[in-house]
mmCIF file of C-alpha atoms and ligand atoms in Angstrom:
data_model
loop_
_atom_site.group_PDB
_atom_site.id
_atom_site.type_symbol
_atom_site.label_atom_id
_atom_site.label_comp_id
_atom_site.label_asym_id
_atom_site.label_seq_id
_atom_site.Cartn_x
_atom_site.Cartn_y
_atom_site.Cartn_z
ATOM 1 C CA UNK A 15 18.196 -58.156 78.599
ATOM 2 C CA UNK A 16 20.570 -58.552 81.499
ATOM 3 C CA UNK A 17 18.835 -57.576 84.683
ATOM 4 C CA UNK A 18 19.850 -54.450 86.546
ATOM 5 C CA UNK A 19 20.186 -54.684 90.321
ATOM 6 C CA UNK A 20 17.207 -52.463 91.147
ATOM 7 C CA UNK A 21 15.041 -54.485 88.759
ATOM 8 C CA UNK A 22 15.858 -57.685 90.613
ATOM 9 C CA UNK A 23 14.950 -56.035 93.888
ATOM 10 C CA UNK A 24 11.571 -55.061 92.348
ATOM 11 C CA UNK A 25 11.159 -58.637 91.174
ATOM 12 C CA UNK A 26 11.887 -59.955 94.661
ATOM 13 C CA UNK A 27 9.176 -57.704 96.079
ATOM 14 C CA UNK A 28 6.791 -58.917 93.374
ATOM 15 C CA UNK A 29 7.577 -62.557 94.104
ATOM 16 C CA UNK A 30 7.009 -62.000 97.809
ATOM 17 C CA UNK A 31 3.550 -60.696 96.961
ATOM 18 C CA UNK A 32 2.605 -63.441 94.525
ATOM 19 C CA UNK A 33 3.924 -66.292 96.686
ATOM 20 C CA UNK A 34 1.929 -65.034 99.662
ATOM 21 C CA UNK A 35 -1.145 -63.364 98.194
ATOM 22 C CA UNK A 36 -1.881 -64.881 94.792
ATOM 23 C CA UNK A 37 -3.679 -68.211 95.061
ATOM 24 C CA UNK A 38 -2.957 -68.701 91.348
ATOM 25 C CA UNK A 39 0.822 -68.285 91.607
ATOM 26 C CA UNK A 40 1.021 -69.729 95.117
ATOM 27 C CA UNK A 41 -0.303 -73.015 93.772
ATOM 28 C CA UNK A 42 1.524 -72.839 90.439
ATOM 29 C CA UNK A 43 4.979 -72.268 91.941
ATOM 30 C CA UNK A 44 4.438 -74.776 94.716
ATOM 31 C CA UNK A 45 3.480 -77.448 92.210
ATOM 32 C CA UNK A 46 6.570 -76.611 90.170
ATOM 33 C CA UNK A 47 8.670 -77.142 93.314
ATOM 34 C CA UNK A 48 9.711 -73.535 94.006
ATOM 35 C CA UNK A 49 9.875 -71.754 97.348
ATOM 36 C CA UNK A 50 10.273 -67.996 97.644
ATOM 37 C CA UNK A 51 13.665 -68.401 99.320
ATOM 38 C CA UNK A 52 14.934 -70.346 96.255
ATOM 39 C CA UNK A 53 14.879 -67.238 94.056
ATOM 40 C CA UNK A 54 18.029 -65.373 95.041
ATOM 41 C CA UNK A 55 19.315 -64.076 91.724
ATOM 42 C CA UNK A 56 18.349 -63.120 88.194
ATOM 43 C CA UNK A 57 19.512 -66.594 87.138
ATOM 44 C CA UNK A 58 17.103 -68.222 89.611
ATOM 45 C CA UNK A 59 14.288 -66.051 88.266
ATOM 46 C CA UNK A 60 14.879 -67.480 84.783
ATOM 47 C CA UNK A 61 14.053 -70.946 86.112
ATOM 48 C CA UNK A 62 10.542 -69.959 87.184
ATOM 49 C CA UNK A 63 7.864 -71.427 84.910
ATOM 50 C CA UNK A 64 6.132 -69.226 82.313
ATOM 51 C CA UNK A 65 2.465 -68.277 82.589
ATOM 52 C CA UNK A 66 0.187 -68.661 79.596
ATOM 53 C CA UNK A 67 -3.245 -67.434 78.605
ATOM 54 C CA UNK A 68 -4.769 -70.903 78.882
ATOM 55 C CA UNK A 69 -3.947 -71.005 82.591
ATOM 56 C CA UNK A 70 -5.387 -67.531 83.075
ATOM 57 C CA UNK A 71 -8.581 -68.796 81.463
ATOM 58 C CA UNK A 72 -8.804 -71.615 83.973
ATOM 59 C CA UNK A 73 -8.731 -68.998 86.742
ATOM 60 C CA UNK A 74 -12.058 -67.581 85.479
ATOM 61 C CA UNK A 75 -13.713 -65.551 86.882
ATOM 62 C CA UNK A 76 -11.533 -63.987 89.609
ATOM 63 C CA UNK A 77 -8.871 -66.582 90.325
ATOM 64 C CA UNK A 78 -6.045 -64.160 89.503
ATOM 65 C CA UNK A 79 -7.051 -61.791 92.272
ATOM 66 C CA UNK A 80 -4.142 -61.062 94.625
ATOM 67 C CA UNK A 81 -5.732 -58.374 96.806
ATOM 68 C CA UNK A 82 -8.992 -58.318 98.819
ATOM 69 C CA UNK A 83 -11.860 -57.904 96.352
ATOM 70 C CA UNK A 84 -12.945 -54.564 97.870
ATOM 71 C CA UNK A 85 -9.647 -53.092 96.619
ATOM 72 C CA UNK A 86 -10.740 -53.716 93.020
ATOM 73 C CA UNK A 87 -12.188 -50.718 91.187
ATOM 74 C CA UNK A 88 -12.641 -52.185 87.711
ATOM 75 C CA UNK A 89 -12.245 -55.325 85.632
ATOM 76 C CA UNK A 90 -11.377 -55.829 81.991
ATOM 77 C CA UNK A 91 -11.578 -58.946 79.963
ATOM 78 C CA UNK A 92 -9.793 -60.285 76.948
ATOM 79 C CA UNK A 93 -12.008 -62.239 74.656
ATOM 80 C CA UNK A 94 -10.858 -65.625 73.566
ATOM 81 C CA UNK A 95 -11.950 -67.374 70.404
ATOM 82 C CA UNK A 96 -12.402 -70.482 72.514
ATOM 83 C CA UNK A 97 -13.168 -71.173 76.183
ATOM 84 C CA UNK A 98 -13.726 -68.739 79.019
ATOM 85 C CA UNK A 99 -12.519 -65.163 78.708
ATOM 86 C CA UNK A 100 -9.678 -63.986 80.934
ATOM 87 C CA UNK A 101 -10.776 -61.469 83.548
ATOM 88 C CA UNK A 102 -8.195 -59.000 84.780
ATOM 89 C CA UNK A 103 -9.056 -57.020 87.930
ATOM 90 C CA UNK A 104 -7.501 -53.564 88.552
ATOM 91 C CA UNK A 105 -6.968 -51.668 91.805
ATOM 92 C CA UNK A 106 -7.131 -47.868 91.902
ATOM 93 C CA UNK A 107 -3.311 -47.839 91.734
ATOM 94 C CA UNK A 108 -3.307 -50.187 88.703
ATOM 95 C CA UNK A 109 -5.673 -47.851 86.853
ATOM 96 C CA UNK A 110 -3.479 -44.904 87.840
ATOM 97 C CA UNK A 111 -0.252 -46.659 86.751
ATOM 98 C CA UNK A 112 -1.769 -47.553 83.387
ATOM 99 C CA UNK A 113 -2.827 -43.931 82.812
ATOM 100 C CA UNK A 114 0.682 -42.778 83.790
ATOM 101 C CA UNK A 115 2.229 -45.076 81.179
ATOM 102 C CA UNK A 116 -0.334 -44.075 78.576
ATOM 103 C CA UNK A 117 0.225 -40.351 79.151
ATOM 104 C CA UNK A 118 3.938 -41.030 78.671
ATOM 105 C CA UNK A 119 3.109 -42.706 75.353
ATOM 106 C CA UNK A 120 1.376 -39.573 74.111
ATOM 107 C CA UNK A 121 4.291 -37.430 75.316
ATOM 108 C CA UNK A 122 6.792 -39.661 73.564
ATOM 109 C CA UNK A 123 4.847 -39.038 70.335
ATOM 110 C CA UNK A 124 5.098 -35.294 70.959
ATOM 111 C CA UNK A 125 1.384 -34.998 71.742
ATOM 112 C CA UNK A 126 0.522 -32.257 74.268
ATOM 113 C CA UNK A 127 -2.468 -30.863 76.177
ATOM 114 C CA UNK A 128 -3.182 -28.634 73.198
ATOM 115 C CA UNK A 129 -4.107 -31.651 71.069
ATOM 116 C CA UNK A 130 -7.576 -32.975 70.306
ATOM 117 C CA UNK A 131 -7.442 -36.764 70.404
ATOM 118 C CA UNK A 132 -10.085 -38.732 68.519
ATOM 119 C CA UNK A 133 -10.329 -42.224 69.993
ATOM 120 C CA UNK A 134 -11.790 -44.908 67.722
ATOM 121 C CA UNK A 135 -10.872 -48.163 69.540
ATOM 122 C CA UNK A 136 -13.839 -49.724 71.371
ATOM 123 C CA UNK A 137 -14.938 -48.957 74.913
ATOM 124 C CA UNK A 138 -16.252 -51.656 77.223
ATOM 125 C CA UNK A 139 -14.963 -54.888 78.652
ATOM 126 C CA UNK A 140 -11.822 -54.894 76.609
ATOM 127 C CA UNK A 141 -9.120 -52.417 77.429
ATOM 128 C CA UNK A 142 -8.627 -50.368 74.303
ATOM 129 C CA UNK A 143 -10.761 -47.217 74.294
ATOM 130 C CA UNK A 144 -10.703 -46.476 77.994
ATOM 131 C CA UNK A 145 -6.903 -46.686 78.101
ATOM 132 C CA UNK A 146 -6.535 -44.119 75.322
ATOM 133 C CA UNK A 147 -9.063 -41.969 77.204
ATOM 134 C CA UNK A 148 -7.406 -42.166 80.645
ATOM 135 C CA UNK A 149 -3.979 -41.351 79.177
ATOM 136 C CA UNK A 150 -5.445 -38.414 77.270
ATOM 137 C CA UNK A 151 -7.109 -36.998 80.380
ATOM 138 C CA UNK A 152 -3.945 -37.481 82.431
ATOM 139 C CA UNK A 153 -2.009 -35.609 79.753
ATOM 140 C CA UNK A 154 -4.647 -32.888 79.777
ATOM 141 C CA UNK A 155 -5.537 -33.109 76.090
ATOM 142 C CA UNK A 156 -9.146 -33.122 74.861
ATOM 143 C CA UNK A 157 -10.581 -36.572 74.190
ATOM 144 C CA UNK A 158 -13.200 -37.206 71.537
ATOM 145 C CA UNK A 159 -14.394 -40.662 72.653
ATOM 146 C CA UNK A 160 -15.928 -42.017 69.443
ATOM 147 C CA UNK A 161 -15.370 -45.746 69.708
ATOM 148 C CA UNK A 162 -15.314 -47.765 66.473
ATOM 149 C CA UNK A 163 -17.474 -47.557 63.375
ATOM 150 C CA UNK A 164 -19.898 -44.969 62.035
ATOM 151 C CA UNK A 165 -17.428 -43.535 59.580
ATOM 152 C CA UNK A 166 -19.647 -40.616 58.496
ATOM 153 C CA UNK A 167 -19.876 -39.368 62.068
ATOM 154 C CA UNK A 168 -16.157 -39.966 62.672
ATOM 155 C CA UNK A 169 -15.275 -37.757 59.742
ATOM 156 C CA UNK A 170 -17.811 -35.104 60.712
ATOM 157 C CA UNK A 171 -16.412 -34.862 64.262
ATOM 158 C CA UNK A 172 -12.868 -34.927 62.929
ATOM 159 C CA UNK A 173 -13.641 -31.857 60.831
ATOM 160 C CA UNK A 174 -15.858 -29.953 63.292
ATOM 161 C CA UNK A 175 -13.729 -30.486 66.408
ATOM 162 C CA UNK A 176 -10.467 -30.146 64.460
ATOM 163 C CA UNK A 177 -9.038 -33.408 65.807
ATOM 164 C CA UNK A 178 -5.240 -33.371 65.600
ATOM 165 C CA UNK A 179 -4.605 -36.970 66.670
ATOM 166 C CA UNK A 180 -6.380 -40.117 65.556
ATOM 167 C CA UNK A 181 -6.109 -43.308 67.630
ATOM 168 C CA UNK A 182 -7.108 -46.421 65.706
ATOM 169 C CA UNK A 183 -6.279 -49.922 64.603
ATOM 170 C CA UNK A 184 -4.335 -49.908 61.355
ATOM 171 C CA UNK A 185 -7.302 -51.429 59.491
ATOM 172 C CA UNK A 186 -9.632 -48.688 60.649
ATOM 173 C CA UNK A 187 -7.072 -45.953 59.984
ATOM 174 C CA UNK A 188 -6.775 -47.299 56.435
ATOM 175 C CA UNK A 189 -10.546 -47.292 56.026
ATOM 176 C CA UNK A 190 -10.700 -43.667 57.235
ATOM 177 C CA UNK A 191 -7.793 -42.695 54.971
ATOM 178 C CA UNK A 192 -9.567 -44.184 51.949
ATOM 179 C CA UNK A 193 -12.763 -42.339 52.861
ATOM 180 C CA UNK A 194 -10.954 -39.001 53.245
ATOM 181 C CA UNK A 195 -9.312 -39.598 49.878
ATOM 182 C CA UNK A 196 -12.562 -40.622 48.199
ATOM 183 C CA UNK A 197 -14.409 -37.552 49.488
ATOM 184 C CA UNK A 198 -11.425 -35.259 48.856
ATOM 185 C CA UNK A 199 -11.488 -33.867 52.398
ATOM 186 C CA UNK A 200 -7.741 -33.323 52.831
ATOM 187 C CA UNK A 201 -8.140 -29.566 53.191
ATOM 188 C CA UNK A 202 -10.829 -29.900 55.833
ATOM 189 C CA UNK A 203 -9.094 -32.221 58.290
ATOM 190 C CA UNK A 204 -6.498 -31.049 60.855
ATOM 191 C CA UNK A 205 -4.958 -34.415 61.727
ATOM 192 C CA UNK A 206 -1.210 -34.376 62.398
ATOM 193 C CA UNK A 207 -0.545 -37.666 64.133
ATOM 194 C CA UNK A 208 -1.879 -41.194 64.267
ATOM 195 C CA UNK A 209 -1.448 -43.537 67.241
ATOM 196 C CA UNK A 210 -1.938 -46.981 65.816
ATOM 197 C CA UNK A 211 -2.178 -50.165 67.817
ATOM 198 C CA UNK A 212 -3.585 -53.618 68.252
ATOM 199 C CA UNK A 213 -2.320 -55.535 65.251
ATOM 200 C CA UNK A 214 0.751 -56.074 63.175
ATOM 201 C CA UNK A 215 0.886 -53.971 60.031
ATOM 202 C CA UNK A 216 3.284 -53.634 57.155
ATOM 203 C CA UNK A 217 5.117 -50.721 55.582
ATOM 204 C CA UNK A 218 2.817 -50.577 52.565
ATOM 205 C CA UNK A 219 -0.228 -50.023 54.735
ATOM 206 C CA UNK A 220 1.767 -47.541 56.811
ATOM 207 C CA UNK A 221 2.711 -45.538 53.740
ATOM 208 C CA UNK A 222 -0.833 -45.423 52.448
ATOM 209 C CA UNK A 223 -2.268 -44.190 55.749
ATOM 210 C CA UNK A 224 0.593 -41.718 56.152
ATOM 211 C CA UNK A 225 0.277 -40.198 52.694
ATOM 212 C CA UNK A 226 -3.506 -40.304 52.333
ATOM 213 C CA UNK A 227 -4.123 -38.701 55.738
ATOM 214 C CA UNK A 228 -0.910 -36.655 55.671
ATOM 215 C CA UNK A 229 0.035 -37.628 59.236
ATOM 216 C CA UNK A 230 2.993 -38.971 61.211
ATOM 217 C CA UNK A 231 2.321 -42.473 62.535
ATOM 218 C CA UNK A 232 3.275 -43.934 65.912
ATOM 219 C CA UNK A 233 2.978 -47.599 66.890
ATOM 220 C CA UNK A 234 1.600 -48.296 70.326
ATOM 221 C CA UNK A 235 1.734 -51.698 71.984
ATOM 222 C CA UNK A 236 -0.049 -53.489 74.786
ATOM 223 C CA UNK A 237 -2.333 -56.331 75.789
ATOM 224 C CA UNK A 238 -5.239 -56.644 78.195
ATOM 225 C CA UNK A 239 -3.485 -59.092 80.498
ATOM 226 C CA UNK A 240 -0.737 -56.492 81.069
ATOM 227 C CA UNK A 241 -2.810 -53.311 81.682
ATOM 228 C CA UNK A 242 -3.819 -52.846 78.007
ATOM 229 C CA UNK A 243 -2.447 -50.732 75.164
ATOM 230 C CA UNK A 244 0.073 -48.117 76.291
ATOM 231 C CA UNK A 245 2.979 -50.150 77.642
ATOM 232 C CA UNK A 246 5.319 -49.409 74.697
ATOM 233 C CA UNK A 247 5.408 -46.561 72.207
ATOM 234 C CA UNK A 248 7.159 -45.408 69.069
ATOM 235 C CA UNK A 249 8.984 -42.046 69.336
ATOM 236 C CA UNK A 250 9.791 -39.349 66.769
ATOM 237 C CA UNK A 251 12.921 -41.234 65.659
ATOM 238 C CA UNK A 252 10.865 -44.331 64.742
ATOM 239 C CA UNK A 253 13.679 -46.711 65.636
ATOM 240 C CA UNK A 254 11.523 -48.956 67.817
ATOM 241 C CA UNK A 255 9.005 -48.757 70.663
ATOM 242 C CA UNK A 256 10.152 -47.513 74.074
ATOM 243 C CA UNK A 257 8.822 -49.616 76.935
ATOM 244 C CA UNK A 258 8.492 -48.695 80.567
ATOM 245 C CA UNK A 259 11.046 -50.728 82.462
ATOM 246 C CA UNK A 260 10.103 -49.105 85.762
ATOM 247 C CA UNK A 261 6.738 -50.921 85.532
ATOM 248 C CA UNK A 262 7.538 -53.980 83.430
ATOM 249 C CA UNK A 263 10.324 -56.472 82.895
ATOM 250 C CA UNK A 264 10.650 -57.791 79.327
ATOM 251 C CA UNK A 265 12.367 -60.991 78.199
ATOM 252 C CA UNK A 266 12.597 -62.472 74.712
ATOM 253 C CA UNK A 267 12.525 -66.261 74.522
ATOM 254 C CA UNK A 268 12.827 -68.972 71.934
ATOM 255 C CA UNK A 269 9.160 -69.981 71.823
ATOM 256 C CA UNK A 270 9.985 -73.650 71.256
ATOM 257 C CA UNK A 271 12.694 -74.222 73.865
ATOM 258 C CA UNK A 272 11.808 -71.442 76.354
ATOM 259 C CA UNK A 273 15.434 -70.328 76.423
ATOM 260 C CA UNK A 274 16.008 -66.601 77.069
ATOM 261 C CA UNK A 275 17.561 -65.010 73.964
ATOM 262 C CA UNK A 276 20.184 -62.258 73.937
ATOM 263 C CA UNK A 277 19.195 -58.672 73.041
ATOM 264 C CA UNK A 278 18.776 -58.201 69.305
ATOM 265 C CA UNK A 279 17.428 -61.679 68.569
ATOM 266 C CA UNK A 280 13.828 -62.184 67.471
ATOM 267 C CA UNK A 281 11.630 -64.357 69.647
ATOM 268 C CA UNK A 282 8.534 -64.336 71.821
ATOM 269 C CA UNK A 283 8.021 -61.441 74.226
ATOM 270 C CA UNK A 284 7.549 -62.496 77.869
ATOM 271 C CA UNK A 285 6.425 -59.875 80.397
ATOM 272 C CA UNK A 286 6.662 -59.668 84.178
ATOM 273 C CA UNK A 287 4.644 -56.898 85.843
ATOM 274 C CA UNK A 288 6.675 -55.205 88.564
ATOM 275 C CA UNK A 289 3.954 -53.068 90.163
ATOM 276 C CA UNK A 290 0.587 -54.529 89.193
ATOM 277 C CA UNK A 291 -1.454 -55.156 92.346
ATOM 278 C CA UNK A 292 -4.765 -56.875 91.591
ATOM 279 C CA UNK A 293 -3.510 -59.364 88.997
ATOM 280 C CA UNK A 294 0.288 -59.429 88.843
ATOM 281 C CA UNK A 295 1.859 -61.614 86.172
ATOM 282 C CA UNK A 296 5.171 -63.426 86.328
ATOM 283 C CA UNK A 297 6.857 -64.385 83.044
ATOM 284 C CA UNK A 298 3.680 -64.071 80.989
ATOM 285 C CA UNK A 299 3.963 -65.355 77.417
ATOM 286 C CA UNK A 300 2.478 -62.797 75.022
ATOM 287 C CA UNK A 301 2.966 -64.938 71.884
ATOM 288 C CA UNK A 302 4.042 -61.715 70.143
ATOM 289 C CA UNK A 303 7.251 -61.900 68.146
ATOM 290 C CA UNK A 304 9.728 -59.050 68.436
ATOM 291 C CA UNK A 305 13.251 -58.316 69.705
ATOM 292 C CA UNK A 306 14.812 -56.049 72.304
ATOM 293 C CA UNK A 307 16.756 -53.414 70.389
ATOM 294 C CA UNK A 308 20.277 -53.146 71.825
ATOM 295 C CA UNK A 309 21.685 -49.701 72.621
ATOM 296 C CA UNK A 310 20.024 -46.328 72.959
ATOM 297 C CA UNK A 311 17.517 -44.571 70.744
ATOM 298 C CA UNK A 312 18.678 -41.465 68.853
ATOM 299 C CA UNK A 313 16.026 -39.459 70.747
ATOM 300 C CA UNK A 314 18.113 -39.839 73.912
ATOM 301 C CA UNK A 315 15.293 -41.223 76.084
ATOM 302 C CA UNK A 316 16.522 -43.821 78.519
ATOM 303 C CA UNK A 317 13.553 -46.186 78.219
ATOM 304 C CA UNK A 318 14.723 -49.342 76.409
ATOM 305 C CA UNK A 319 13.152 -50.405 73.115
ATOM 306 C CA UNK A 320 11.481 -53.353 71.444
ATOM 307 C CA UNK A 321 11.053 -53.636 67.712
ATOM 308 C CA UNK A 322 7.692 -53.541 65.933
ATOM 309 C CA UNK A 323 5.700 -56.729 66.438
ATOM 310 C CA UNK A 324 6.488 -58.921 63.442
ATOM 311 C CA UNK A 325 3.782 -61.501 64.085
ATOM 312 C CA UNK A 326 2.367 -63.997 66.554
ATOM 313 C CA UNK A 327 3.843 -67.351 67.426
ATOM 314 C CA UNK A 328 0.464 -68.856 66.553
ATOM 315 C CA UNK A 329 0.239 -66.992 63.187
ATOM 316 C CA UNK A 330 3.371 -68.717 62.099
ATOM 317 C CA UNK A 331 2.483 -71.191 59.375
ATOM 318 C CA UNK A 332 4.602 -74.072 58.225
ATOM 319 C CA UNK A 333 4.229 -74.553 54.473
ATOM 320 C CA UNK A 334 6.269 -77.149 52.594
ATOM 321 C CA UNK A 335 8.416 -77.456 55.721
ATOM 322 C CA UNK A 336 9.272 -73.754 55.886
ATOM 323 C CA UNK A 337 8.229 -71.470 58.791
ATOM 324 C CA UNK A 338 6.553 -68.330 57.477
ATOM 325 C CA UNK A 339 5.568 -65.269 59.533
ATOM 326 C CA UNK A 340 3.136 -62.716 58.080
ATOM 327 C CA UNK A 341 5.835 -60.091 58.797
ATOM 328 C CA UNK A 342 8.056 -61.744 56.187
ATOM 329 C CA UNK A 343 5.317 -61.513 53.588
ATOM 330 C CA UNK A 344 4.962 -57.792 54.308
ATOM 331 C CA UNK A 345 8.655 -57.348 53.739
ATOM 332 C CA UNK A 346 8.561 -59.224 50.413
ATOM 333 C CA UNK A 347 5.575 -57.251 49.130
ATOM 334 C CA UNK A 348 7.057 -53.934 50.271
ATOM 335 C CA UNK A 349 9.844 -54.318 47.732
ATOM 336 C CA UNK A 350 7.643 -55.116 44.757
ATOM 337 C CA UNK A 351 6.457 -52.258 42.618
ATOM 338 C CA UNK A 352 2.764 -52.321 41.682
ATOM 339 C CA UNK A 353 1.507 -53.990 44.875
ATOM 340 C CA UNK A 354 -1.003 -52.336 47.211
ATOM 341 C CA UNK A 355 -1.089 -52.991 50.954
ATOM 342 C CA UNK A 356 -3.695 -55.709 51.306
ATOM 343 C CA UNK A 357 -3.150 -59.435 50.915
ATOM 344 C CA UNK A 358 -4.447 -62.848 51.966
ATOM 345 C CA UNK A 359 -2.791 -66.230 52.187
ATOM 346 C CA UNK A 360 -4.752 -69.377 51.453
ATOM 347 C CA UNK A 361 -3.181 -72.710 52.300
ATOM 348 C CA UNK A 362 -4.479 -76.086 51.132
ATOM 349 C CA UNK A 363 -3.214 -79.620 51.056
ATOM 350 C CA UNK A 364 -3.715 -81.051 47.572
ATOM 351 C CA UNK A 365 -2.532 -84.459 46.285
ATOM 352 C CA UNK A 366 -0.270 -84.952 49.285
ATOM 353 C CA UNK A 367 1.393 -81.559 48.935
ATOM 354 C CA UNK A 368 1.005 -78.128 50.540
ATOM 355 C CA UNK A 369 -0.238 -75.435 48.234
ATOM 356 C CA UNK A 370 -0.106 -71.747 49.066
ATOM 357 C CA UNK A 371 -1.996 -69.039 47.232
ATOM 358 C CA UNK A 372 -1.077 -65.418 47.865
ATOM 359 C CA UNK A 373 -3.877 -63.032 46.917
ATOM 360 C CA UNK A 374 -2.701 -59.434 46.548
ATOM 361 C CA UNK A 375 -4.221 -56.106 45.558
ATOM 362 C CA UNK A 376 -2.485 -54.577 42.531
ATOM 363 C CA UNK A 377 -2.213 -50.893 41.703
ATOM 364 C CA UNK A 378 -4.052 -49.746 38.551
ATOM 365 C CA UNK A 379 -0.826 -49.256 36.568
ATOM 366 C CA UNK A 380 0.414 -52.826 37.093
ATOM 367 C CA UNK A 381 -0.163 -55.545 34.492
ATOM 368 C CA UNK A 382 -1.603 -58.604 36.295
ATOM 369 C CA UNK A 383 0.477 -61.330 34.634
ATOM 370 C CA UNK A 384 3.761 -59.510 34.913
ATOM 371 C CA UNK A 385 3.118 -58.614 38.558
ATOM 372 C CA UNK A 386 2.095 -62.173 39.464
ATOM 373 C CA UNK A 387 5.251 -63.487 37.837
ATOM 374 C CA UNK A 388 7.489 -61.021 39.681
ATOM 375 C CA UNK A 389 5.898 -61.790 43.077
ATOM 376 C CA UNK A 390 6.323 -65.545 42.528
ATOM 377 C CA UNK A 391 10.007 -65.050 41.700
ATOM 378 C CA UNK A 392 10.792 -62.810 44.685
ATOM 379 C CA UNK A 393 8.888 -65.087 47.037
ATOM 380 C CA UNK A 394 10.813 -68.133 45.825
ATOM 381 C CA UNK A 395 14.110 -66.318 46.232
ATOM 382 C CA UNK A 396 13.473 -64.778 49.640
ATOM 383 C CA UNK A 397 11.268 -67.325 51.458
ATOM 384 C CA UNK A 398 12.344 -70.401 49.565
ATOM 385 C CA UNK A 399 9.068 -71.920 48.363
ATOM 386 C CA UNK A 400 7.049 -71.783 45.188
ATOM 387 C CA UNK A 401 3.593 -70.303 45.582
ATOM 388 C CA UNK A 402 0.658 -69.352 43.348
ATOM 389 C CA UNK A 403 -0.130 -65.654 43.114
ATOM 390 C CA UNK A 404 -3.450 -64.068 42.207
ATOM 391 C CA UNK A 405 -3.881 -60.312 41.950
ATOM 392 C CA UNK A 406 -7.110 -58.361 42.360
ATOM 393 C CA UNK A 407 -7.911 -54.661 41.969
ATOM 394 C CA UNK A 408 -7.445 -52.288 44.926
ATOM 395 C CA UNK A 409 -10.495 -52.710 47.170
ATOM 396 C CA UNK A 410 -10.943 -56.311 45.974
ATOM 397 C CA UNK A 411 -10.034 -57.741 49.395
ATOM 398 C CA UNK A 412 -12.176 -57.165 52.497
ATOM 399 C CA UNK A 413 -11.543 -54.190 54.852
ATOM 400 C CA UNK A 414 -12.198 -54.436 58.557
ATOM 401 C CA UNK A 415 -13.064 -52.033 61.347
ATOM 402 C CA UNK A 416 -11.179 -54.325 63.717
ATOM 403 C CA UNK A 417 -8.448 -56.749 62.748
ATOM 404 C CA UNK A 418 -7.964 -58.109 59.247
ATOM 405 C CA UNK A 419 -7.723 -61.862 58.958
ATOM 406 C CA UNK A 420 -5.021 -62.638 56.429
ATOM 407 C CA UNK A 421 -4.135 -66.288 56.815
ATOM 408 C CA UNK A 422 -6.646 -68.974 55.847
ATOM 409 C CA UNK A 423 -5.247 -72.409 56.518
ATOM 410 C CA UNK A 424 -7.591 -75.152 55.223
ATOM 411 C CA UNK A 425 -5.300 -78.084 55.890
ATOM 412 C CA UNK A 426 -6.458 -80.820 58.303
ATOM 413 C CA UNK A 427 -4.699 -80.372 61.619
HETATM 414 ZN ZN1 ZN B 23 13.316 -42.773 70.917
#
């Protein structure tokens, strides 16, 4: 989005700090040929190089530190599937700022100090659970800090403490919804709202969780490198997620060319932290795909909005020469009657050609052959390639307490 004057002045203050106090950025910008005095306008800012997770990894353990180490009150770490983890240090002010944003998230969802908030994301090195907790305490609501797993105990506490809000990944919320349904506990639970974060999820899954638990759902967004969850939040109008532009500057770029895209266009979200002290980030590539929603939300709040995350740049798969995002598959399946929420994609290379199998759960009333035929047709029409479809009964695909893996690409890279 075009940069407001006061935002650029915040960015100048940030750059002054990182040029002088961050060994990581000091070196990075120097090597790229930039001096602080070269950045005089929003246009100049756009020429600064992006930062990526791989570089943050190389700074392991505390190479991102931009304040004296005795200012640090806590660290968090984002796990990587490969290589060193990224360690993010936080000052007291960073922890406070994160809680401020998180409390705002709850408020935006209409959650108040009267609520009982059951927190199922994990506590520990990664940022999830403790962020939900700090925001809850700042708001003044009552936290029930469960962490993940142990579904029997979750449901017991939910009933006994009359939890009104459940915070979970979409996979775990679905698992809980199925359990509540199976045990016919609808009359015993008091849940009204769900705050759901940490992975992309489709409308089918949304509808199942919403109807089976009887709650209103709110998307929350965030990542460990940039505080954690709680930097953007769905409101009661559900038109997008409000983000906190007094703490963060968002850009959307074309992930191949790096060009900044106009508001409304889908691309990769890039975040600059305006106030973060211990580990500030300049133009950090999230690899999450979304868009900045132009104009104002119907709720009247002035915080700008991004759309739901439609996928990751690295989830994008190229099959038979066509780019496919998991978000597109959700939107195809959403429109087909007889399909449940869960699916997997299996990609192989057979006899010199790509082959894609879509495995989907079908509702009991759907006839397998007819459904498979209809999905193949719609897929061909909307995405442009011919695929093989296999349907299984509801519950036939794995459930996860964390994130569901949906794409299995067995082609040689
Ligand atoms: Zn709104």
